[in-house]
Amino acid sequence: MTTKTSVQPLLTDRIRDAVQQAIQAPSNHNTQPWLFRIRNDGVELIADKQRACRVVDPDDRELYISCGAALYQLRLAMKADGLATLVTILPSHSDPDLVARVLVAGSHIPSSDEQTLLDAIPQRRTNRFPFESREVDPGLQVEWMSDVRSEHAWIHYFQTDQQKHAVADLVSEGDRLQASDRHFRRELAKWVHSNQSSRRDGLPGYTHGVSDFASNFDSFLVRTFDWGDGKAAKDRQLAQGSPLLAVIGTRTDTMADWIASGQALAKMLLRAASWSVDASFLNQPIEVETLRTKLMDLTGNEGVPQILLRLGYGSEVKPTPRRPLDEVILEQD
């Protein structure tokens, strides 16, 4: 007869494997602002506020979106491993850092779709380089709408040149406003590092096309100079040249909405990766509050914009680093 003591280590190992998939999720500046506490009956996801970006994200909105993305990939990995899950979002009123509690609720027969999305986790990359001009498959766009709705969010597409031009105007304006703020530049510089760095977070120079040698000076340049005009011109070109721009949003703007946005984002990006479609973020119009209202107007006031994406077909890019598993797991009950 199998005893509890022999079953529990096996379950712990399976949950650790799921956490390994969860930490591959995207996050703002690759801050990876998450921690996990393994319990006898499941796992808790905790927001790591020490990795917050107080200037660009003063309300921790993007931090909770990042945690939501990790939560979706955690759920997916557990279900693909045959574990049914019971998820409670923000289970403690007294502890908002506790993002979610995921309990093992029996066995689960994985669907082919769940396996497809799980297999896409190592393929998903943030691609900050120009995309080809070919159209994103309309069938995939329909699937994205279903994916996002299933996580209690909405999506709006910008496809015409006129629409993309209007969004590009907001992106470039956001670049100029942010880069003119020395506090923003200093905060961003903390997460930018050389290609040879041993750090397992942040943005190596190669993520935005900087050579090994030049990446040694990247953080200094980001921190010291107002590079807004150059970045605005580059991002305008990226936005207008991408075959598809999309906004993920929610009806309201609560912490629970931010987590839902992150889960919708993760599911959508894994679907994209399974179709060999790339994505990157142009969140400047959402990070600057005055521009967020203008972006909302462009969506037809469907609700509150949370994430702005560019989508298309790009060349292969290297993955960004991830922190070791033992660094993100707090303890085991």
GROMACS .gro file of C-alpha atoms in nm:
model
  333
    1MET     CA    1   0.000   0.000   0.000
    2THR     CA    2   0.130   0.347  -0.090
    3THR     CA    3   0.180   0.566   0.214
    4LYS     CA    4   0.138   0.942   0.244
    5THR     CA    5   0.511   0.985   0.304
    6SER     CA    6   0.593   0.819  -0.030
    7VAL     CA    7   0.327   1.010  -0.224
    8GLN     CA    8   0.414   1.357  -0.095
    9PRO     CA    9   0.773   1.382  -0.225
   10LEU     CA   10   0.648   1.273  -0.569
   11LEU     CA   11   0.379   1.545  -0.565
   12THR     CA   12   0.635   1.802  -0.454
   13ASP     CA   13   0.861   1.709  -0.745
   14ARG     CA   14   0.569   1.743  -0.988
   15ILE     CA   15   0.482   2.086  -0.850
   16ARG     CA   16   0.848   2.194  -0.875
   17ASP     CA   17   0.841   2.087  -1.240
   18ALA     CA   18   0.529   2.300  -1.291
   19VAL     CA   19   0.695   2.600  -1.124
   20GLN     CA   20   0.987   2.557  -1.366
   21GLN     CA   21   0.740   2.609  -1.650
   22ALA     CA   22   0.572   2.900  -1.472
   23ILE     CA   23   0.893   3.103  -1.441
   24GLN     CA   24   0.937   3.104  -1.818
   25ALA     CA   25   0.650   3.355  -1.836
   26PRO     CA   26   0.712   3.709  -1.963
   27SER     CA   27   0.755   4.000  -1.722
   28ASN     CA   28   0.820   4.374  -1.739
   29HIS     CA   29   1.196   4.432  -1.799
   30ASN     CA   30   1.231   4.057  -1.729
   31THR     CA   31   1.210   4.138  -1.358
   32GLN     CA   32   1.053   3.797  -1.280
   33PRO     CA   33   0.861   3.937  -0.980
   34TRP     CA   34   0.732   3.609  -0.841
   35LEU     CA   35   0.794   3.362  -0.561
   36PHE     CA   36   0.635   3.024  -0.492
   37ARG     CA   37   0.559   2.841  -0.170
   38ILE     CA   38   0.497   2.468  -0.206
   39ARG     CA   39   0.234   2.327   0.032
   40ASN     CA   40   0.123   1.973   0.112
   41ASP     CA   41  -0.183   2.025  -0.105
   42GLY     CA   42  -0.055   2.259  -0.377
   43VAL     CA   43   0.140   2.579  -0.427
   44GLU     CA   44   0.105   2.952  -0.356
   45LEU     CA   45   0.216   3.227  -0.592
   46ILE     CA   46   0.351   3.537  -0.417
   47ALA     CA   47   0.433   3.878  -0.566
   48ASP     CA   48   0.798   3.966  -0.508
   49LYS     CA   49   0.767   4.337  -0.434
   50GLN     CA   50   1.145   4.373  -0.405
   51ARG     CA   51   1.143   4.349  -0.784
   52ALA     CA   52   0.886   4.623  -0.832
   53CYS     CA   53   0.952   4.914  -1.069
   54ARG     CA   54   0.822   5.209  -0.870
   55VAL     CA   55   0.866   5.471  -1.142
   56VAL     CA   56   0.716   5.301  -1.447
   57ASP     CA   57   0.473   5.088  -1.244
   58PRO     CA   58   0.383   5.280  -0.927
   59ASP     CA   59   0.065   5.080  -0.859
   60ASP     CA   60   0.228   4.740  -0.931
   61ARG     CA   61  -0.015   4.688  -1.219
   62GLU     CA   62   0.248   4.537  -1.450
   63LEU     CA   63   0.394   4.337  -1.162
   64TYR     CA   64   0.057   4.167  -1.106
   65ILE     CA   65   0.014   4.115  -1.481
   66SER     CA   66   0.351   3.938  -1.482
   67CYS     CA   67   0.241   3.722  -1.189
   68GLY     CA   68  -0.080   3.644  -1.374
   69ALA     CA   69   0.121   3.518  -1.671
   70ALA     CA   70   0.323   3.293  -1.440
   71LEU     CA   71   0.001   3.171  -1.280
   72TYR     CA   72  -0.144   3.065  -1.614
   73GLN     CA   73   0.169   2.869  -1.704
   74LEU     CA   74   0.168   2.708  -1.359
   75ARG     CA   75  -0.194   2.598  -1.402
   76LEU     CA   76  -0.124   2.473  -1.753
   77ALA     CA   77   0.181   2.271  -1.648
   78MET     CA   78  -0.003   2.109  -1.358
   79LYS     CA   79  -0.300   2.013  -1.577
   80ALA     CA   80  -0.072   1.881  -1.852
   81ASP     CA   81   0.089   1.664  -1.582
   82GLY     CA   82  -0.250   1.517  -1.495
   83LEU     CA   83  -0.322   1.728  -1.187
   84ALA     CA   84  -0.664   1.891  -1.155
   85THR     CA   85  -0.638   2.235  -0.995
   86LEU     CA   86  -0.853   2.454  -0.774
   87VAL     CA   87  -0.736   2.816  -0.808
   88THR     CA   88  -0.821   3.099  -0.569
   89ILE     CA   89  -0.716   3.448  -0.679
   90LEU     CA   90  -0.607   3.688  -0.402
   91PRO     CA   91  -0.709   3.443  -0.127
   92SER     CA   92  -0.606   3.668   0.164
   93HIS     CA   93  -0.756   4.014   0.219
   94SER     CA   94  -0.477   4.090   0.465
   95ASP     CA   95  -0.195   3.984   0.231
   96PRO     CA   96  -0.225   4.127  -0.124
   97ASP     CA   97   0.121   3.988  -0.203
   98LEU     CA   98  -0.038   3.642  -0.205
   99VAL     CA   99  -0.149   3.641  -0.567
  100ALA     CA  100  -0.307   3.297  -0.586
  101ARG     CA  101  -0.336   2.960  -0.417
  102VAL     CA  102  -0.340   2.660  -0.650
  103LEU     CA  103  -0.455   2.338  -0.483
  104VAL     CA  104  -0.431   1.990  -0.629
  105ALA     CA  105  -0.791   1.873  -0.664
  106GLY     CA  106  -0.753   1.520  -0.796
  107SER     CA  107  -0.653   1.386  -1.134
  108HIS     CA  108  -0.700   1.546  -1.476
  109ILE     CA  109  -0.687   1.407  -1.829
  110PRO     CA  110  -0.488   1.662  -2.033
  111SER     CA  111  -0.641   1.781  -2.359
  112SER     CA  112  -0.444   1.795  -2.682
  113ASP     CA  113  -0.475   2.173  -2.668
  114GLU     CA  114  -0.322   2.189  -2.320
  115GLN     CA  115  -0.031   1.978  -2.442
  116THR     CA  116   0.013   2.202  -2.746
  117LEU     CA  117   0.030   2.513  -2.529
  118LEU     CA  118   0.268   2.349  -2.281
  119ASP     CA  119   0.500   2.246  -2.565
  120ALA     CA  120   0.507   2.610  -2.678
  121ILE     CA  121   0.654   2.741  -2.351
  122PRO     CA  122   1.020   2.699  -2.455
  123GLN     CA  123   0.940   2.839  -2.801
  124ARG     CA  124   0.787   3.164  -2.672
  125ARG     CA  125   1.026   3.459  -2.691
  126THR     CA  126   0.982   3.836  -2.680
  127ASN     CA  127   1.102   3.953  -3.022
  128ARG     CA  128   1.190   4.324  -3.026
  129PHE     CA  129   1.307   4.326  -3.389
  130PRO     CA  130   1.113   4.410  -3.708
  131PHE     CA  131   0.857   4.161  -3.838
  132GLU     CA  132   0.780   4.047  -4.189
  133SER     CA  133   0.494   4.222  -4.365
  134ARG     CA  134   0.281   3.911  -4.417
  135GLU     CA  135  -0.058   3.902  -4.249
  136VAL     CA  136  -0.115   3.714  -3.926
  137ASP     CA  137  -0.347   3.423  -3.996
  138PRO     CA  138  -0.711   3.533  -3.942
  139GLY     CA  139  -0.791   3.193  -3.793
  140LEU     CA  140  -0.530   3.251  -3.524
  141GLN     CA  141  -0.681   3.590  -3.448
  142VAL     CA  142  -1.015   3.420  -3.386
  143GLU     CA  143  -0.849   3.169  -3.152
  144TRP     CA  144  -0.683   3.453  -2.960
  145MET     CA  145  -1.021   3.614  -2.903
  146SER     CA  146  -1.147   3.289  -2.751
  147ASP     CA  147  -0.829   3.247  -2.544
  148VAL     CA  148  -0.851   3.595  -2.396
  149ARG     CA  149  -1.223   3.571  -2.322
  150SER     CA  150  -1.167   3.241  -2.142
  151GLU     CA  151  -0.947   3.431  -1.894
  152HIS     CA  152  -1.204   3.712  -1.843
  153ALA     CA  153  -1.037   3.977  -2.058
  154TRP     CA  154  -1.098   4.128  -2.403
  155ILE     CA  155  -0.882   4.194  -2.708
  156HIS     CA  156  -0.895   4.463  -2.974
  157TYR     CA  157  -0.699   4.452  -3.301
  158PHE     CA  158  -0.547   4.739  -3.501
  159GLN     CA  159  -0.477   4.630  -3.858
  160THR     CA  160  -0.524   4.920  -4.098
  161ASP     CA  161  -0.246   5.168  -4.169
  162GLN     CA  162  -0.455   5.450  -4.023
  163GLN     CA  163  -0.517   5.259  -3.698
  164LYS     CA  164  -0.152   5.158  -3.662
  165HIS     CA  165  -0.041   5.515  -3.732
  166ALA     CA  166  -0.262   5.644  -3.449
  167VAL     CA  167  -0.123   5.385  -3.206
  168ALA     CA  168   0.234   5.455  -3.322
  169ASP     CA  169   0.182   5.824  -3.238
  170LEU     CA  170   0.098   5.730  -2.879
  171VAL     CA  171   0.393   5.491  -2.852
  172SER     CA  172   0.643   5.749  -2.973
  173GLU     CA  173   0.497   6.016  -2.744
  174GLY     CA  174   0.527   5.775  -2.454
  175ASP     CA  175   0.892   5.708  -2.539
  176ARG     CA  176   0.973   6.079  -2.531
  177LEU     CA  177   0.793   6.140  -2.203
  178GLN     CA  178   0.953   5.843  -2.029
  179ALA     CA  179   1.306   5.901  -2.155
  180SER     CA  180   1.296   6.266  -2.048
  181ASP     CA  181   1.246   6.150  -1.687
  182ARG     CA  182   1.582   6.076  -1.525
  183HIS     CA  183   1.412   5.864  -1.259
  184PHE     CA  184   1.265   5.642  -1.530
  185ARG     CA  185   1.604   5.612  -1.701
  186ARG     CA  186   1.777   5.516  -1.375
  187GLU     CA  187   1.517   5.252  -1.299
  188LEU     CA  188   1.540   5.101  -1.646
  189ALA     CA  189   1.921   5.103  -1.628
  190LYS     CA  190   1.906   4.872  -1.324
  191TRP     CA  191   1.757   4.601  -1.545
  192VAL     CA  192   1.983   4.648  -1.848
  193HIS     CA  193   2.315   4.462  -1.846
  194SER     CA  194   2.593   4.332  -2.067
  195ASN     CA  195   2.575   4.017  -2.272
  196GLN     CA  196   2.849   3.863  -2.055
  197SER     CA  197   2.674   3.933  -1.725
  198SER     CA  198   2.609   3.641  -1.490
  199ARG     CA  199   2.273   3.789  -1.392
  200ARG     CA  200   1.971   3.566  -1.449
  201ASP     CA  201   1.716   3.846  -1.483
  202GLY     CA  202   1.681   4.176  -1.667
  203LEU     CA  203   1.762   4.257  -2.029
  204PRO     CA  204   2.096   4.160  -2.181
  205GLY     CA  205   2.211   4.383  -2.465
  206TYR     CA  206   2.134   4.117  -2.726
  207THR     CA  207   1.760   4.154  -2.660
  208HIS     CA  208   1.768   4.487  -2.843
  209GLY     CA  209   2.047   4.420  -3.090
  210VAL     CA  210   2.350   4.544  -2.896
  211SER     CA  211   2.686   4.373  -2.957
  212ASP     CA  212   2.887   4.207  -2.681
  213PHE     CA  213   3.130   4.500  -2.663
  214ALA     CA  214   2.868   4.778  -2.677
  215SER     CA  215   2.652   4.604  -2.418
  216ASN     CA  216   2.918   4.682  -2.156
  217PHE     CA  217   2.815   5.048  -2.178
  218ASP     CA  218   2.443   4.993  -2.224
  219SER     CA  219   2.336   5.061  -1.865
  220PHE     CA  220   2.542   5.381  -1.845
  221LEU     CA  221   2.396   5.516  -2.169
  222VAL     CA  222   2.038   5.432  -2.068
  223ARG     CA  223   2.085   5.601  -1.730
  224THR     CA  224   2.271   5.912  -1.846
  225PHE     CA  225   2.124   6.038  -2.173
  226ASP     CA  226   1.778   6.135  -2.295
  227TRP     CA  227   1.741   5.887  -2.581
  228GLY     CA  228   1.369   5.949  -2.627
  229ASP     CA  229   1.376   6.085  -2.983
  230GLY     CA  230   1.575   5.790  -3.115
  231LYS     CA  231   1.362   5.535  -2.932
  232ALA     CA  232   1.044   5.710  -3.045
  233ALA     CA  233   1.151   5.692  -3.409
  234LYS     CA  234   1.248   5.325  -3.379
  235ASP     CA  235   0.930   5.222  -3.200
  236ARG     CA  236   0.713   5.420  -3.440
  237GLN     CA  237   0.867   5.222  -3.725
  238LEU     CA  238   0.818   4.894  -3.539
  239ALA     CA  239   0.453   4.971  -3.465
  240GLN     CA  240   0.366   5.088  -3.815
  241GLY     CA  241   0.562   4.807  -3.977
  242SER     CA  242   0.405   4.526  -3.776
  243PRO     CA  243   0.119   4.342  -3.948
  244LEU     CA  244  -0.093   4.346  -3.634
  245LEU     CA  245  -0.122   4.547  -3.311
  246ALA     CA  246  -0.346   4.430  -3.031
  247VAL     CA  247  -0.467   4.556  -2.693
  248ILE     CA  248  -0.561   4.319  -2.413
  249GLY     CA  249  -0.792   4.486  -2.163
  250THR     CA  250  -1.048   4.436  -1.888
  251ARG     CA  251  -1.380   4.592  -1.796
  252THR     CA  252  -1.243   4.744  -1.476
  253ASP     CA  253  -0.896   4.815  -1.335
  254THR     CA  254  -0.859   4.615  -1.014
  255MET     CA  255  -0.578   4.392  -0.894
  256ALA     CA  256  -0.786   4.090  -0.995
  257ASP     CA  257  -0.821   4.241  -1.343
  258TRP     CA  258  -0.443   4.276  -1.371
  259ILE     CA  259  -0.397   3.910  -1.282
  260ALA     CA  260  -0.664   3.812  -1.535
  261SER     CA  261  -0.485   4.017  -1.801
  262GLY     CA  262  -0.163   3.833  -1.729
  263GLN     CA  263  -0.331   3.495  -1.760
  264ALA     CA  264  -0.494   3.599  -2.088
  265LEU     CA  265  -0.159   3.728  -2.212
  266ALA     CA  266   0.023   3.403  -2.133
  267LYS     CA  267  -0.238   3.189  -2.304
  268MET     CA  268  -0.240   3.414  -2.611
  269LEU     CA  269   0.140   3.421  -2.640
  270LEU     CA  270   0.168   3.044  -2.610
  271ARG     CA  271  -0.095   3.007  -2.881
  272ALA     CA  272   0.107   3.250  -3.093
  273ALA     CA  273   0.428   3.053  -3.036
  274SER     CA  274   0.255   2.729  -3.136
  275TRP     CA  275   0.176   2.898  -3.470
  276SER     CA  276   0.532   3.040  -3.500
  277VAL     CA  277   0.405   3.395  -3.447
  278ASP     CA  278   0.625   3.639  -3.252
  279ALA     CA  279   0.526   3.917  -3.017
  280SER     CA  280   0.671   4.207  -2.822
  281PHE     CA  281   0.534   4.483  -2.602
  282LEU     CA  282   0.468   4.851  -2.674
  283ASN     CA  283   0.321   4.939  -2.336
  284GLN     CA  284   0.433   5.302  -2.323
  285PRO     CA  285   0.081   5.441  -2.395
  286ILE     CA  286  -0.052   5.235  -2.103
  287GLU     CA  287   0.229   5.325  -1.863
  288VAL     CA  288   0.170   5.699  -1.918
  289GLU     CA  289  -0.175   5.763  -1.773
  290THR     CA  290  -0.269   6.053  -2.002
  291LEU     CA  291  -0.193   5.837  -2.306
  292ARG     CA  292  -0.382   5.540  -2.166
  293THR     CA  293  -0.707   5.732  -2.198
  294LYS     CA  294  -0.627   5.811  -2.562
  295LEU     CA  295  -0.554   5.446  -2.632
  296MET     CA  296  -0.885   5.356  -2.469
  297ASP     CA  297  -1.058   5.590  -2.712
  298LEU     CA  298  -0.891   5.412  -3.006
  299THR     CA  299  -1.033   5.078  -2.890
  300GLY     CA  300  -1.385   5.221  -2.890
  301ASN     CA  301  -1.396   5.240  -2.509
  302GLU     CA  302  -1.434   4.862  -2.471
  303GLY     CA  303  -1.285   4.892  -2.124
  304VAL     CA  304  -0.944   4.953  -1.966
  305PRO     CA  305  -0.631   4.878  -2.176
  306GLN     CA  306  -0.377   4.666  -1.987
  307ILE     CA  307  -0.126   4.543  -2.250
  308LEU     CA  308  -0.029   4.663  -2.599
  309LEU     CA  309   0.130   4.403  -2.827
  310ARG     CA  310   0.282   4.391  -3.172
  311LEU     CA  311   0.245   4.057  -3.348
  312GLY     CA  312   0.396   3.905  -3.659
  313TYR     CA  313   0.659   3.679  -3.806
  314GLY     CA  314   1.019   3.753  -3.713
  315SER     CA  315   1.362   3.596  -3.719
  316GLU     CA  316   1.470   3.365  -3.436
  317VAL     CA  317   1.590   3.537  -3.118
  318LYS     CA  318   1.770   3.414  -2.806
  319PRO     CA  319   1.572   3.364  -2.484
  320THR     CA  320   1.622   3.594  -2.189
  321PRO     CA  321   1.774   3.440  -1.875
  322ARG     CA  322   1.570   3.305  -1.584
  323ARG     CA  323   1.648   3.283  -1.213
  324PRO     CA  324   1.726   2.934  -1.080
  325LEU     CA  325   1.431   2.738  -0.947
  326ASP     CA  326   1.562   2.727  -0.590
  327GLU     CA  327   1.582   3.107  -0.588
  328VAL     CA  328   1.208   3.149  -0.647
  329ILE     CA  329   1.079   2.873  -0.418
  330LEU     CA  330   1.047   3.007  -0.063
  331GLU     CA  331   0.987   2.699   0.145
  332GLN     CA  332   0.810   2.367   0.157
  333ASP     CA  333   0.547   2.282   0.418
   0.00000   0.00000   0.00000
